[in-house]
């Protein structure tokens, strides 16, 4: 039997209904904040992701050559494609540009709960402004999304990548050595970061001070530990968040992010109930456009791991309204099948979801099918009733049955 490839999933009807419901909430929230949707290709020139994504992403890239010999890759994330699309099509538009996107990404990772090779991200970017207001707007959007989904247990942390970059530069780490070290610090893998730092010329004491810095977490008092403009910048971001009525994220100077293109404020949201794969959102400010042949433009954005927030919601026992069919139509005998289809057509034209027996089933079997698909009503079309232009309407919840005129059927179903 052929199975779906490792790390991928088939999303079946009930799951898809759940996903569309939550996707709708994210979409509405994005629109409420003034973002507009874009869609970019699922595959891109591989170079788009190799230029700046950092060592992690490159190792996990689904890259291939097409028949024309082009080096392509399935997108592992959607920020680089969004910025490429901006450089190609939107660079003259009035700024800032606020866009959002939803779709699948591909990474060759070791599959486990909350980690797939094909997964979905819902993300947003503000392109063209670099102000504390912009960061606050983006963080507010992300936090409001998570809240709107109904997730109860989550934690947001905010930091500034500039702090760590400067500290590393001060102790002698060259720019090209930075991504690999930052990646280890992101995962708090100090044992693995140390040899890389040592090779870059960092002394043990300096390294310890940097490890200590990445472990600095707390409220506003943490800002006192940072020198330079980052402290004031973060203070402003937090003040705008507070003005919007958004709960303050924790300040965490160890927020690094795996992707290599971040330059300023960085933030993460996690759902502790998910255990190891608990990060449900990551974002921050960056510049990418100049790498793709555009002018240097500052942007700020985030991506929510859609599959992971759904897992977290499931763990919290969240439920969402299931889609049900309104009416299932059964012909009591073959001679009235055309009439049954006529009624199905009439109901559907009037916005009622109607399904119909397609297998000439006996009444008992048809009724069983109607209840297995969760239909609200069954409409039984029989020759005796039809003599009076009527059908039998059965309420599948109460089991009550009554004869109704076909002319009144629509109103009868609609009233419920
Ligand atoms: P992680 O540290 O968990 O690998 P990341 O830093 O690689 O995450 P990002 O590149 O920031 O993740 O992607 C944004 C979000 O996408 C993550 O916060 C996470 O929720 C989700 N995500 C990333 N990789 C996967 C995956 N393989 N399967 C499911 N969701 C993922
Ligand atoms: Mg990752």
Coordinates of C-alpha atoms and ligand atoms in Angstrom, one line a residue:
X1 CA 0.0 0.0 0.0
X2 CA 1.4 3.4 -0.9
X3 CA 1.4 5.7 2.1
X4 CA 1.8 9.5 2.3
X5 CA 5.5 10.5 2.4
X6 CA 7.2 10.6 5.9
X7 CA 6.5 13.8 7.7
X8 CA 3.3 14.6 5.7
X9 CA -0.3 14.1 6.7
X10 CA -3.7 13.7 5.0
X11 CA -6.0 16.2 6.5
X12 CA -9.4 14.5 6.5
X13 CA -12.8 16.3 6.5
X14 CA -13.3 16.8 10.3
X15 CA -9.8 18.0 10.7
X16 CA -10.1 20.3 7.7
X17 CA -13.3 21.8 9.1
X18 CA -11.5 22.5 12.3
X19 CA -8.5 24.0 10.4
X20 CA -10.7 26.2 8.2
X21 CA -12.5 27.5 11.3
X22 CA -9.3 28.6 13.0
X23 CA -7.7 29.8 9.8
X24 CA -10.8 32.1 9.5
X25 CA -10.1 33.6 12.9
X26 CA -6.5 34.3 12.0
X27 CA -7.6 35.9 8.7
X28 CA -10.2 38.1 10.4
X29 CA -7.6 39.2 12.9
X30 CA -5.1 40.1 10.2
X31 CA -7.7 42.1 8.4
X32 CA -8.8 43.8 11.6
X33 CA -5.2 45.1 11.8
X34 CA -5.1 46.3 8.2
X35 CA -3.1 43.5 6.6
X36 CA -4.0 42.2 3.1
X37 CA -3.4 38.7 1.8
X38 CA -0.8 37.6 -0.7
X39 CA 0.1 34.2 -2.1
X40 CA 3.5 33.3 -3.5
X41 CA 4.6 30.1 -5.3
X42 CA 5.2 26.9 -3.3
X43 CA 8.6 26.5 -4.9
X44 CA 11.2 29.3 -5.6
X45 CA 14.7 29.6 -6.9
X46 CA 16.8 27.8 -4.2
X47 CA 19.0 30.8 -3.9
X48 CA 16.2 32.8 -2.3
X49 CA 16.5 30.6 0.8
X50 CA 20.3 30.0 0.7
X51 CA 21.2 33.7 0.7
X52 CA 20.4 34.5 4.3
X53 CA 18.3 31.9 6.0
X54 CA 21.0 30.5 8.3
X55 CA 22.6 27.0 8.6
X56 CA 19.5 25.3 9.9
X57 CA 17.2 26.1 7.0
X58 CA 19.8 25.2 4.4
X59 CA 20.4 21.7 5.9
X60 CA 16.6 21.1 5.9
X61 CA 15.9 22.5 2.4
X62 CA 14.0 20.4 -0.1
X63 CA 16.1 21.4 -3.1
X64 CA 16.0 19.9 -6.6
X65 CA 16.7 20.6 -10.2
X66 CA 13.8 20.9 -12.6
X67 CA 14.0 19.5 -16.2
X68 CA 15.4 22.8 -17.4
X69 CA 18.3 22.5 -14.9
X70 CA 17.1 25.3 -12.6
X71 CA 17.9 25.0 -9.0
X72 CA 14.6 25.2 -7.1
X73 CA 13.5 24.6 -3.6
X74 CA 10.2 24.0 -1.8
X75 CA 9.7 27.0 0.4
X76 CA 10.8 26.3 4.0
X77 CA 9.3 29.6 5.2
X78 CA 7.4 32.5 3.7
X79 CA 9.2 35.7 4.7
X80 CA 11.8 35.5 2.0
X81 CA 9.2 34.8 -0.7
X82 CA 7.0 37.7 0.6
X83 CA 10.0 40.1 0.4
X84 CA 10.9 38.8 -3.0
X85 CA 7.3 39.5 -4.1
X86 CA 7.6 42.9 -2.7
X87 CA 10.9 43.7 -4.5
X88 CA 9.4 42.3 -7.8
X89 CA 5.9 43.8 -7.6
X90 CA 5.3 46.3 -4.8
X91 CA 8.4 48.3 -4.2
X92 CA 6.8 51.5 -5.5
X93 CA 3.6 51.1 -3.4
X94 CA 2.9 53.5 -0.6
X95 CA 4.6 52.3 2.6
X96 CA 4.3 50.7 5.0
X97 CA 2.9 47.7 3.2
X98 CA 1.0 45.3 5.4
X99 CA 0.6 41.8 4.1
X100 CA -0.3 38.4 5.4
X101 CA -0.1 34.8 4.0
X102 CA -1.1 31.3 4.9
X103 CA 0.2 28.1 3.3
X104 CA 2.5 25.1 3.6
X105 CA 6.2 25.1 4.1
X106 CA 8.6 22.2 3.7
X107 CA 11.6 21.3 5.8
X108 CA 13.5 18.0 5.9
X109 CA 13.3 17.6 9.7
X110 CA 12.9 14.5 11.9
X111 CA 9.2 14.1 12.2
X112 CA 7.6 14.0 15.6
X113 CA 4.6 15.5 17.4
X114 CA 4.4 19.2 16.3
X115 CA 7.2 18.8 13.8
X116 CA 6.5 17.8 10.2
X117 CA 8.1 17.9 6.8
X118 CA 5.1 19.6 5.4
X119 CA 3.5 22.1 7.8
X120 CA 1.5 25.3 7.7
X121 CA 2.4 28.8 8.6
X122 CA 0.2 31.9 9.0
X123 CA 2.4 35.0 8.8
X124 CA 2.3 38.7 8.4
X125 CA 4.9 41.4 7.5
X126 CA 5.0 45.1 7.7
X127 CA 7.4 46.4 5.0
X128 CA 8.9 49.8 4.8
X129 CA 9.0 51.2 8.3
X130 CA 11.5 50.7 11.1
X131 CA 10.0 52.2 14.2
X132 CA 9.1 50.9 17.7
X133 CA 5.5 51.5 16.6
X134 CA 6.0 49.0 13.8
X135 CA 7.3 46.3 16.1
X136 CA 4.5 47.0 18.6
X137 CA 1.9 46.7 15.8
X138 CA 3.4 43.3 14.6
X139 CA 3.7 41.9 18.1
X140 CA 0.1 43.0 18.9
X141 CA -1.2 41.3 15.8
X142 CA 0.5 38.1 16.7
X143 CA -0.6 38.1 20.3
X144 CA -4.2 39.1 19.4
X145 CA -4.3 36.2 16.9
X146 CA -3.2 33.6 19.5
X147 CA -5.8 35.1 21.9
X148 CA -8.6 35.2 19.3
X149 CA -8.0 31.5 18.6
X150 CA -8.9 30.9 22.3
X151 CA -5.6 29.5 23.4
X152 CA -5.4 30.0 27.2
X153 CA -1.8 28.9 28.1
X154 CA 0.9 30.8 26.2
X155 CA 3.9 32.9 26.9
X156 CA 5.4 35.7 24.8
X157 CA 9.0 36.8 25.1
X158 CA 10.6 39.8 23.4
X159 CA 14.3 40.6 23.0
X160 CA 16.7 42.5 20.7
X161 CA 19.1 40.6 18.5
X162 CA 21.3 43.8 18.3
X163 CA 22.4 43.3 21.9
X164 CA 23.9 39.8 21.3
X165 CA 25.3 40.7 17.9
X166 CA 27.1 43.7 19.5
X167 CA 28.4 41.7 22.4
X168 CA 29.7 38.9 20.1
X169 CA 31.4 41.5 17.8
X170 CA 33.0 43.1 20.8
X171 CA 34.7 39.9 21.9
X172 CA 36.0 39.4 18.4
X173 CA 33.5 37.2 16.6
X174 CA 33.6 38.0 12.9
X175 CA 30.3 38.6 11.0
X176 CA 30.5 35.3 9.0
X177 CA 31.0 33.2 12.2
X178 CA 27.9 34.8 13.8
X179 CA 25.0 32.8 12.3
X180 CA 26.2 29.4 13.5
X181 CA 26.9 30.7 17.0
X182 CA 23.6 32.5 17.2
X183 CA 21.8 29.3 16.1
X184 CA 23.3 27.4 19.1
X185 CA 22.5 30.2 21.4
X186 CA 19.0 30.3 20.1
X187 CA 18.6 26.7 21.3
X188 CA 20.6 27.4 24.5
X189 CA 23.1 24.8 23.4
X190 CA 26.0 26.3 25.3
X191 CA 28.2 23.2 25.1
X192 CA 27.9 23.3 21.4
X193 CA 28.3 27.1 21.2
X194 CA 31.5 27.2 23.2
X195 CA 33.8 25.4 20.7
X196 CA 32.5 27.6 17.9
X197 CA 33.2 30.7 20.0
X198 CA 36.6 29.5 21.1
X199 CA 37.5 28.9 17.4
X200 CA 36.3 32.4 16.7
X201 CA 38.8 33.7 19.3
X202 CA 36.5 34.3 22.3
X203 CA 37.9 33.8 25.8
X204 CA 36.1 31.6 28.3
X205 CA 35.1 34.5 30.6
X206 CA 33.6 36.5 27.7
X207 CA 31.7 33.4 26.6
X208 CA 30.3 32.9 30.0
X209 CA 29.2 36.5 30.2
X210 CA 27.4 36.1 26.9
X211 CA 25.8 32.8 28.0
X212 CA 24.7 34.7 31.1
X213 CA 23.2 37.5 29.0
X214 CA 21.1 35.0 26.9
X215 CA 19.7 33.7 30.2
X216 CA 18.6 37.1 31.3
X217 CA 14.8 37.1 31.5
X218 CA 12.3 39.3 33.3
X219 CA 10.3 42.5 33.4
X220 CA 11.4 46.1 32.7
X221 CA 14.3 45.8 35.1
X222 CA 16.1 43.6 32.5
X223 CA 16.4 46.7 30.3
X224 CA 18.8 48.1 32.9
X225 CA 21.3 45.4 32.0
X226 CA 21.6 46.5 28.4
X227 CA 23.7 49.4 27.2
X228 CA 23.1 51.2 24.0
X229 CA 19.9 52.2 22.2
X230 CA 18.3 48.8 22.3
X231 CA 17.1 49.4 25.9
X232 CA 15.2 52.6 25.0
X233 CA 13.8 51.0 21.8
X234 CA 12.4 48.0 23.7
X235 CA 10.9 50.3 26.3
X236 CA 9.1 52.2 23.6
X237 CA 7.8 49.0 22.0
X238 CA 6.4 47.9 25.3
X239 CA 4.8 51.2 26.0
X240 CA 2.9 51.1 22.6
X241 CA 1.8 47.5 23.4
X242 CA 0.5 48.7 26.8
X243 CA -1.3 51.6 25.1
X244 CA -3.1 49.1 22.9
X245 CA -4.1 47.1 25.9
X246 CA -1.9 44.1 25.0
X247 CA -0.4 42.1 27.9
X248 CA 3.3 42.8 28.2
X249 CA 5.6 40.0 26.9
X250 CA 8.5 39.0 29.1
X251 CA 11.8 40.5 28.2
X252 CA 14.3 37.8 27.3
X253 CA 17.7 38.7 25.9
X254 CA 18.2 35.1 24.8
X255 CA 15.5 35.3 22.1
X256 CA 17.7 34.8 19.0
X257 CA 15.6 33.1 16.3
X258 CA 16.9 30.4 14.0
X259 CA 16.7 32.4 10.9
X260 CA 19.7 34.5 10.1
X261 CA 18.2 37.7 8.8
X262 CA 16.9 39.3 11.9
X263 CA 18.5 42.6 12.9
X264 CA 16.4 44.2 15.6
X265 CA 13.5 43.3 17.9
X266 CA 12.8 39.6 18.0
X267 CA 10.0 37.8 19.7
X268 CA 8.6 34.3 20.3
X269 CA 5.3 32.9 21.6
X270 CA 5.3 29.4 23.1
X271 CA 2.6 27.1 24.4
X272 CA 4.3 25.2 27.3
X273 CA 1.8 22.3 27.0
X274 CA 3.5 21.2 23.8
X275 CA 6.7 20.2 25.5
X276 CA 9.8 20.2 23.3
X277 CA 8.0 21.6 20.2
X278 CA 6.4 24.4 22.1
X279 CA 7.3 27.4 20.0
X280 CA 4.1 28.5 18.2
X281 CA 5.2 31.8 16.8
X282 CA 8.4 33.6 15.9
X283 CA 9.1 37.0 14.5
X284 CA 11.1 40.1 14.5
X285 CA 12.6 42.9 12.3
X286 CA 15.0 42.3 9.5
X287 CA 16.2 43.5 6.1
X288 CA 16.2 41.1 3.2
X289 CA 15.1 43.2 0.2
X290 CA 18.6 44.4 -0.7
X291 CA 19.7 40.7 -1.0
X292 CA 17.1 40.1 -3.6
X293 CA 18.1 43.1 -5.7
X294 CA 15.9 45.8 -4.2
X295 CA 16.6 48.8 -2.1
X296 CA 17.4 48.3 1.5
X297 CA 14.0 48.3 3.3
X298 CA 13.3 47.5 6.9
X299 CA 10.6 45.0 7.6
X300 CA 9.0 43.4 10.6
X301 CA 7.0 40.2 10.7
X302 CA 6.1 36.9 12.2
X303 CA 5.0 33.4 11.4
X304 CA 2.6 31.3 13.5
X305 CA 3.1 27.6 13.3
X306 CA -0.5 26.7 12.4
X307 CA -0.2 23.0 13.1
X308 CA 1.3 23.6 16.5
X309 CA -1.4 26.1 17.7
X310 CA -4.0 23.6 16.7
X311 CA -2.2 20.9 18.7
X312 CA -2.1 23.3 21.7
X313 CA -5.8 24.0 21.3
X314 CA -6.6 20.3 21.2
X315 CA -4.6 19.8 24.4
X316 CA -6.7 22.4 26.1
X317 CA -9.8 20.7 24.9
X318 CA -11.0 23.6 22.8
X319 CA -13.9 22.7 20.6
X320 CA -15.2 24.4 17.4
X321 CA -18.6 24.3 15.7
X322 CA -18.8 21.3 13.4
X323 CA -20.3 21.7 10.0
X324 CA -23.5 19.7 9.5
X325 CA -25.6 18.9 6.5
X326 CA -29.1 20.4 6.8
X327 CA -31.1 17.8 5.0
X328 CA -30.7 14.3 3.6
X329 CA -33.2 13.3 0.9
X330 CA -34.4 9.8 0.4
X331 CA -36.7 8.5 -2.3
X332 CA -39.0 5.8 -0.8
X333 CA -39.2 4.1 -4.2
X334 CA -37.4 4.4 -7.5
X335 CA -40.3 6.0 -9.4
X336 CA -40.0 9.1 -7.2
X337 CA -36.2 9.5 -7.5
X338 CA -36.6 12.4 -10.0
X339 CA -38.9 14.2 -7.6
X340 CA -36.3 13.7 -4.8
X341 CA -33.6 15.3 -7.0
X342 CA -36.0 18.1 -7.8
X343 CA -36.4 18.8 -4.1
X344 CA -32.6 18.6 -3.5
X345 CA -32.1 21.1 -6.3
X346 CA -34.7 23.5 -4.8
X347 CA -33.2 23.3 -1.3
X348 CA -29.6 23.8 -2.6
X349 CA -30.6 26.8 -4.7
X350 CA -32.0 28.3 -1.6
X351 CA -28.8 27.9 0.5
X352 CA -29.7 24.7 2.3
X353 CA -27.0 22.1 2.4
X354 CA -28.6 19.0 1.1
X355 CA -27.3 15.5 0.4
X356 CA -29.2 12.8 -1.4
X357 CA -29.2 9.0 -1.5
X358 CA -27.3 7.9 -4.6
X359 CA -27.5 4.1 -4.2
X360 CA -31.3 3.3 -4.3
X361 CA -31.0 2.2 -0.7
X362 CA -33.8 0.8 1.3
X363 CA -35.4 3.2 3.8
X364 CA -33.7 1.8 6.9
X365 CA -30.2 1.9 5.4
X366 CA -30.8 5.4 4.0
X367 CA -31.9 6.6 7.4
X368 CA -28.8 5.1 9.0
X369 CA -26.6 6.8 6.4
X370 CA -28.4 10.1 7.2
X371 CA -27.6 9.9 10.8
X372 CA -24.0 8.8 10.2
X373 CA -23.3 11.9 8.2
X374 CA -24.9 14.0 10.9
X375 CA -27.8 15.4 8.9
X376 CA -30.3 17.7 10.8
X377 CA -33.3 16.4 8.9
X378 CA -34.2 13.6 6.6
X379 CA -36.7 14.4 3.8
X380 CA -38.6 11.2 2.8
X381 CA -40.1 11.5 -0.6
X382 CA -42.9 8.9 -1.1
X383 CA -45.6 8.5 -3.7
X384 CA -48.5 8.6 -1.2
X385 CA -47.3 12.0 0.2
X386 CA -46.6 13.3 -3.3
X387 CA -50.3 13.0 -4.2
X388 CA -50.8 15.9 -1.7
X389 CA -47.6 17.7 -2.9
X390 CA -46.1 16.7 0.5
X391 CA -43.1 14.9 1.9
X392 CA -42.2 13.5 5.3
X393 CA -39.7 15.5 7.3
X394 CA -37.9 13.7 10.1
X395 CA -36.0 15.6 12.7
X396 CA -32.9 13.5 13.3
X397 CA -32.3 14.8 16.8
X398 CA -35.7 14.3 18.3
X399 CA -36.9 11.5 15.9
X400 CA -40.1 13.5 15.4
X401 CA -41.7 13.1 12.0
X402 CA -44.3 15.2 10.2
X403 CA -45.9 15.6 6.8
X404 CA -45.1 19.0 5.2
X405 CA -46.2 20.6 1.9
X406 CA -43.2 20.9 -0.5
X407 CA -44.1 24.6 -0.8
X408 CA -43.5 25.0 2.9
X409 CA -40.4 22.7 3.2
X410 CA -37.8 25.4 2.7
X411 CA -39.3 27.6 5.5
X412 CA -39.7 24.6 7.8
X413 CA -36.0 23.7 7.5
X414 CA -34.8 27.3 7.5
X415 CA -36.7 28.1 10.7
X416 CA -34.3 25.9 12.6
Ligands
LIG1 P1 11.8 25.3 15.9 O1 12.8 25.9 16.8 O2 10.7 24.6 16.7 O3 12.4 24.4 14.9 P2 11.9 27.5 14.1 O4 12.7 28.5 14.8 O5 12.7 26.6 13.1 O6 11.1 26.5 15.1 P3 10.5 29.4 12.5 O7 11.3 29.2 11.3 O8 10.5 30.6 13.2 O9 10.6 28.1 13.4 O10 8.9 29.1 12.0 C1 7.8 29.7 12.7 C2 6.9 28.7 13.3 O11 6.7 27.6 12.5 C3 7.6 28.0 14.5 O12 7.4 28.8 15.7 C4 6.8 26.7 14.6 O13 5.6 26.9 15.4 C5 6.5 26.4 13.2 N1 7.4 25.3 12.7 C6 8.7 25.4 12.3 N2 9.1 24.2 11.8 C7 8.1 23.4 11.9 C8 7.9 22.0 11.5 N3 8.8 21.3 11.0 N4 6.7 21.5 11.7 C9 5.6 22.2 12.3 N5 5.8 23.5 12.6 C10 6.9 24.1 12.4
LIG2 MG1 13.5 24.8 13.2

